[in-house]
Amino acid sequence: MNTQEPDTRERLLIAAAHIYTQRGSRGMTTRAVAQRAGVSELTLFRQFGTKQGLLDALGERFASVENVDHLFAGADTGDLYTDLCAVARNAMAAMREVQLLMRVQLMEVSSHPEQEPFLAKRPLAAIRLLGAFFAHRQDTGEVGPGDPILFAHMFLALLFARTIGAPMFRHVIPHSEDVVIETFVEVFVHGVASRPENE
């Protein structure tokens, strides 16, 4: 077995991601990807078969759900507000890593519907995990009644909007990320936190 194959494949995926975020799928030619990766175009075709195969592999790579549970790093204090702030920081950091790629995917998904499953895979996995988090906090009485999956969807959708829309908000809302997260979580928690019946 050729021990160079994983390195070659990785170089090609990194090159493809760079060109895709700059030019979109139409401008991401196999020749440009191969040149950027320092390999021949034939090597690219041996690895991925076709340009669509390369696009699919790129989508799979960024849709990987292997590390979605990293969203809960530091979210184990038992305090709803503190734990959701940790989840929000982790989620925004993960989104920032691939925000250029996500913007291009969002623009292209209407003309390339085959990419939709890749685009939705990681967010859906995160929503399911966060839904389980909210369901557990409902069991402990910290979160009031309602669909925990919907709570998770709303929470992550607002973080997504803030992260992907960052260029639009940067000058309008000049607060630090910590202030934005803490304010957002404060508002969100007051919306879902359980309250005594006499309130």
mmCIF file of C-alpha atoms in Angstrom:
data_model
loop_
_atom_site.group_PDB
_atom_site.id
_atom_site.type_symbol
_atom_site.label_atom_id
_atom_site.label_comp_id
_atom_site.label_asym_id
_atom_site.label_seq_id
_atom_site.Cartn_x
_atom_site.Cartn_y
_atom_site.Cartn_z
ATOM 1 C CA MET A 1 0.000 0.000 0.000
ATOM 2 C CA ASN A 2 1.260 3.492 -0.839
ATOM 3 C CA THR A 3 1.914 5.243 2.486
ATOM 4 C CA GLN A 4 1.834 8.619 0.711
ATOM 5 C CA GLU A 5 -1.856 8.308 -0.222
ATOM 6 C CA PRO A 6 -3.326 9.838 2.962
ATOM 7 C CA ASP A 7 -0.946 12.817 2.753
ATOM 8 C CA THR A 8 -1.719 13.323 -0.928
ATOM 9 C CA ARG A 9 -5.455 13.110 -0.320
ATOM 10 C CA GLU A 10 -5.220 15.584 2.540
ATOM 11 C CA ARG A 11 -3.197 18.039 0.450
ATOM 12 C CA LEU A 12 -5.783 17.816 -2.308
ATOM 13 C CA LEU A 13 -8.662 18.432 0.113
ATOM 14 C CA ILE A 14 -6.900 21.435 1.657
ATOM 15 C CA ALA A 15 -6.207 22.838 -1.808
ATOM 16 C CA ALA A 16 -9.791 22.192 -2.893
ATOM 17 C CA ALA A 17 -11.188 23.919 0.203
ATOM 18 C CA HIS A 18 -9.028 26.985 -0.426
ATOM 19 C CA ILE A 19 -9.996 27.302 -4.084
ATOM 20 C CA TYR A 20 -13.660 26.486 -3.430
ATOM 21 C CA THR A 21 -13.978 29.279 -0.867
ATOM 22 C CA GLN A 22 -12.373 31.714 -3.326
ATOM 23 C CA ARG A 23 -14.072 30.698 -6.572
ATOM 24 C CA GLY A 24 -16.999 28.377 -5.808
ATOM 25 C CA SER A 25 -17.505 24.992 -7.434
ATOM 26 C CA ARG A 26 -17.483 26.308 -10.998
ATOM 27 C CA GLY A 27 -14.129 28.033 -10.550
ATOM 28 C CA MET A 28 -12.649 25.085 -8.630
ATOM 29 C CA THR A 29 -11.050 23.260 -11.554
ATOM 30 C CA THR A 30 -9.283 19.967 -11.037
ATOM 31 C CA ARG A 31 -6.201 21.444 -12.685
ATOM 32 C CA ALA A 32 -6.077 24.353 -10.216
ATOM 33 C CA VAL A 33 -6.553 22.018 -7.246
ATOM 34 C CA ALA A 34 -3.845 19.639 -8.429
ATOM 35 C CA GLN A 35 -1.409 22.499 -9.050
ATOM 36 C CA ARG A 36 -2.047 23.992 -5.608
ATOM 37 C CA ALA A 37 -1.572 20.578 -3.981
ATOM 38 C CA GLY A 38 1.665 20.000 -5.918
ATOM 39 C CA VAL A 39 0.475 16.837 -7.648
ATOM 40 C CA SER A 40 -0.617 15.883 -11.142
ATOM 41 C CA GLU A 41 -4.223 16.066 -12.249
ATOM 42 C CA LEU A 42 -4.028 12.303 -12.831
ATOM 43 C CA THR A 43 -3.220 11.831 -9.146
ATOM 44 C CA LEU A 44 -6.325 13.826 -8.242
ATOM 45 C CA PHE A 45 -8.476 11.599 -10.467
ATOM 46 C CA ARG A 46 -6.927 8.482 -8.932
ATOM 47 C CA GLN A 47 -7.885 9.753 -5.480
ATOM 48 C CA PHE A 48 -11.391 11.062 -6.198
ATOM 49 C CA GLY A 49 -12.434 9.786 -9.632
ATOM 50 C CA THR A 50 -14.091 12.987 -10.842
ATOM 51 C CA LYS A 51 -14.482 16.614 -9.870
ATOM 52 C CA GLN A 52 -17.835 15.696 -8.327
ATOM 53 C CA GLY A 53 -16.072 13.006 -6.310
ATOM 54 C CA LEU A 54 -13.700 15.665 -5.012
ATOM 55 C CA LEU A 55 -16.611 17.972 -4.153
ATOM 56 C CA ASP A 56 -18.371 15.121 -2.355
ATOM 57 C CA ALA A 57 -15.228 14.295 -0.362
ATOM 58 C CA LEU A 58 -14.830 17.963 0.530
ATOM 59 C CA GLY A 59 -18.438 18.089 1.686
ATOM 60 C CA GLU A 60 -17.997 14.913 3.737
ATOM 61 C CA ARG A 61 -14.863 16.246 5.359
ATOM 62 C CA PHE A 62 -16.490 19.433 6.574
ATOM 63 C CA ALA A 63 -19.698 17.599 7.488
ATOM 64 C CA SER A 64 -17.854 15.199 9.785
ATOM 65 C CA VAL A 65 -19.719 14.728 13.047
ATOM 66 C CA GLU A 66 -16.845 13.011 14.838
ATOM 67 C CA ASN A 67 -16.017 16.040 16.966
ATOM 68 C CA VAL A 68 -19.476 17.528 17.458
ATOM 69 C CA ASP A 69 -19.395 16.545 21.127
ATOM 70 C CA HIS A 70 -16.565 19.071 21.588
ATOM 71 C CA LEU A 71 -19.403 21.622 21.818
ATOM 72 C CA PHE A 72 -19.850 20.538 25.415
ATOM 73 C CA ALA A 73 -16.244 21.044 26.516
ATOM 74 C CA GLY A 74 -16.474 22.980 29.782
ATOM 75 C CA ALA A 75 -20.271 22.732 29.824
ATOM 76 C CA ASP A 76 -20.427 20.506 32.875
ATOM 77 C CA THR A 77 -20.704 22.942 35.782
ATOM 78 C CA GLY A 78 -24.385 22.216 36.397
ATOM 79 C CA ASP A 79 -25.283 25.889 35.991
ATOM 80 C CA LEU A 80 -27.465 26.434 32.923
ATOM 81 C CA TYR A 81 -26.198 29.928 32.112
ATOM 82 C CA THR A 82 -22.510 29.027 32.515
ATOM 83 C CA ASP A 83 -22.847 25.814 30.545
ATOM 84 C CA LEU A 84 -24.715 27.467 27.665
ATOM 85 C CA CYS A 85 -22.054 30.195 27.489
ATOM 86 C CA ALA A 86 -19.451 27.419 27.072
ATOM 87 C CA VAL A 87 -21.547 25.724 24.366
ATOM 88 C CA ALA A 88 -21.994 29.059 22.570
ATOM 89 C CA ARG A 89 -18.253 29.808 22.613
ATOM 90 C CA ASN A 90 -17.402 26.336 21.339
ATOM 91 C CA ALA A 91 -20.050 26.464 18.612
ATOM 92 C CA MET A 92 -19.006 29.901 17.367
ATOM 93 C CA ALA A 93 -15.337 28.884 17.314
ATOM 94 C CA ALA A 94 -16.189 25.784 15.245
ATOM 95 C CA MET A 95 -18.318 27.827 12.835
ATOM 96 C CA ARG A 96 -15.603 30.439 12.398
ATOM 97 C CA GLU A 97 -13.163 27.745 11.260
ATOM 98 C CA VAL A 98 -15.330 26.958 8.235
ATOM 99 C CA GLN A 99 -17.359 30.146 7.814
ATOM 100 C CA LEU A 100 -16.013 30.971 4.338
ATOM 101 C CA LEU A 101 -16.763 27.454 3.160
ATOM 102 C CA MET A 102 -20.276 27.602 4.656
ATOM 103 C CA ARG A 103 -21.020 30.929 2.970
ATOM 104 C CA VAL A 104 -20.088 29.506 -0.427
ATOM 105 C CA GLN A 105 -22.068 26.307 0.220
ATOM 106 C CA LEU A 106 -25.135 28.340 1.201
ATOM 107 C CA MET A 107 -24.892 30.363 -2.012
ATOM 108 C CA GLU A 108 -24.444 27.281 -4.159
ATOM 109 C CA VAL A 109 -26.906 24.843 -2.578
ATOM 110 C CA SER A 110 -29.832 25.993 -4.739
ATOM 111 C CA SER A 111 -27.941 25.158 -7.942
ATOM 112 C CA HIS A 112 -26.187 22.117 -6.410
ATOM 113 C CA PRO A 113 -28.869 20.407 -4.284
ATOM 114 C CA GLU A 114 -26.701 17.293 -4.049
ATOM 115 C CA GLN A 115 -24.568 19.235 -1.547
ATOM 116 C CA GLU A 116 -27.507 19.805 0.830
ATOM 117 C CA PRO A 117 -27.012 16.593 2.850
ATOM 118 C CA PHE A 118 -23.397 17.562 3.524
ATOM 119 C CA LEU A 119 -24.417 21.076 4.522
ATOM 120 C CA ALA A 120 -27.019 19.813 7.000
ATOM 121 C CA LYS A 121 -25.171 16.837 8.488
ATOM 122 C CA ARG A 122 -23.080 18.553 11.160
ATOM 123 C CA PRO A 123 -25.738 21.091 12.238
ATOM 124 C CA LEU A 124 -28.309 18.295 12.616
ATOM 125 C CA ALA A 125 -25.897 16.253 14.740
ATOM 126 C CA ALA A 126 -25.231 19.309 16.921
ATOM 127 C CA ILE A 127 -28.962 20.005 17.254
ATOM 128 C CA ARG A 128 -29.618 16.427 18.378
ATOM 129 C CA LEU A 129 -26.862 16.558 21.000
ATOM 130 C CA LEU A 130 -27.917 19.964 22.287
ATOM 131 C CA GLY A 131 -31.532 18.762 22.298
ATOM 132 C CA ALA A 132 -30.487 15.925 24.610
ATOM 133 C CA PHE A 133 -28.745 18.518 26.807
ATOM 134 C CA PHE A 134 -31.948 20.566 27.072
ATOM 135 C CA ALA A 135 -34.029 17.430 27.683
ATOM 136 C CA HIS A 136 -31.743 16.471 30.578
ATOM 137 C CA ARG A 137 -32.037 19.977 32.024
ATOM 138 C CA GLN A 138 -35.820 19.664 31.743
ATOM 139 C CA ASP A 139 -35.586 16.494 33.833
ATOM 140 C CA THR A 140 -33.639 18.388 36.491
ATOM 141 C CA GLY A 141 -36.157 21.241 36.457
ATOM 142 C CA GLU A 142 -33.776 23.891 35.112
ATOM 143 C CA VAL A 143 -35.525 24.186 31.750
ATOM 144 C CA GLY A 144 -39.251 24.568 31.375
ATOM 145 C CA PRO A 145 -41.609 22.626 29.101
ATOM 146 C CA GLY A 146 -41.236 22.663 25.347
ATOM 147 C CA ASP A 147 -39.552 20.759 22.552
ATOM 148 C CA PRO A 148 -35.850 20.441 23.475
ATOM 149 C CA ILE A 149 -34.920 19.919 19.814
ATOM 150 C CA LEU A 150 -36.606 23.214 18.951
ATOM 151 C CA PHE A 151 -34.732 24.932 21.798
ATOM 152 C CA ALA A 152 -31.486 23.538 20.371
ATOM 153 C CA HIS A 153 -32.376 24.621 16.839
ATOM 154 C CA MET A 154 -33.168 28.171 17.961
ATOM 155 C CA PHE A 155 -30.000 28.420 20.050
ATOM 156 C CA LEU A 156 -27.652 27.241 17.289
ATOM 157 C CA ALA A 157 -29.500 29.131 14.540
ATOM 158 C CA LEU A 158 -28.931 32.438 16.319
ATOM 159 C CA LEU A 159 -25.243 31.654 16.839
ATOM 160 C CA PHE A 160 -25.002 30.671 13.174
ATOM 161 C CA ALA A 161 -26.617 33.936 12.074
ATOM 162 C CA ARG A 162 -24.212 35.935 14.226
ATOM 163 C CA THR A 163 -21.131 34.048 12.991
ATOM 164 C CA ILE A 164 -21.942 33.866 9.286
ATOM 165 C CA GLY A 165 -23.291 37.416 9.284
ATOM 166 C CA ALA A 166 -20.269 38.776 11.181
ATOM 167 C CA PRO A 167 -19.175 41.168 8.394
ATOM 168 C CA MET A 168 -22.592 42.844 8.511
ATOM 169 C CA PHE A 169 -22.666 43.160 12.304
ATOM 170 C CA ARG A 170 -19.056 44.049 13.071
ATOM 171 C CA HIS A 171 -19.510 47.827 12.754
ATOM 172 C CA VAL A 172 -23.159 47.965 13.777
ATOM 173 C CA ILE A 173 -22.706 45.903 16.946
ATOM 174 C CA PRO A 174 -19.110 46.575 18.032
ATOM 175 C CA HIS A 175 -19.287 44.565 21.278
ATOM 176 C CA SER A 176 -16.752 41.849 22.030
ATOM 177 C CA GLU A 177 -17.698 38.259 21.351
ATOM 178 C CA ASP A 178 -17.838 37.556 25.098
ATOM 179 C CA VAL A 179 -20.359 40.362 25.648
ATOM 180 C CA VAL A 180 -22.458 39.180 22.702
ATOM 181 C CA ILE A 181 -22.460 35.569 23.941
ATOM 182 C CA GLU A 182 -23.203 36.446 27.559
ATOM 183 C CA THR A 183 -26.036 38.797 26.595
ATOM 184 C CA PHE A 184 -27.487 36.311 24.144
ATOM 185 C CA VAL A 185 -27.372 33.443 26.655
ATOM 186 C CA GLU A 186 -28.889 35.644 29.355
ATOM 187 C CA VAL A 187 -31.829 36.470 27.077
ATOM 188 C CA PHE A 188 -32.160 32.867 25.933
ATOM 189 C CA VAL A 189 -32.067 31.416 29.450
ATOM 190 C CA HIS A 190 -34.768 33.766 30.647
ATOM 191 C CA GLY A 191 -36.881 32.479 27.800
ATOM 192 C CA VAL A 192 -36.528 28.772 28.629
ATOM 193 C CA ALA A 193 -35.721 28.669 32.349
ATOM 194 C CA SER A 194 -38.291 27.065 34.595
ATOM 195 C CA ARG A 195 -40.156 29.504 36.855
ATOM 196 C CA PRO A 196 -42.182 28.978 39.996
ATOM 197 C CA GLU A 197 -45.906 28.586 39.270
ATOM 198 C CA ASN A 198 -46.832 31.666 41.338
ATOM 199 C CA GLU A 199 -44.783 34.008 39.134
#
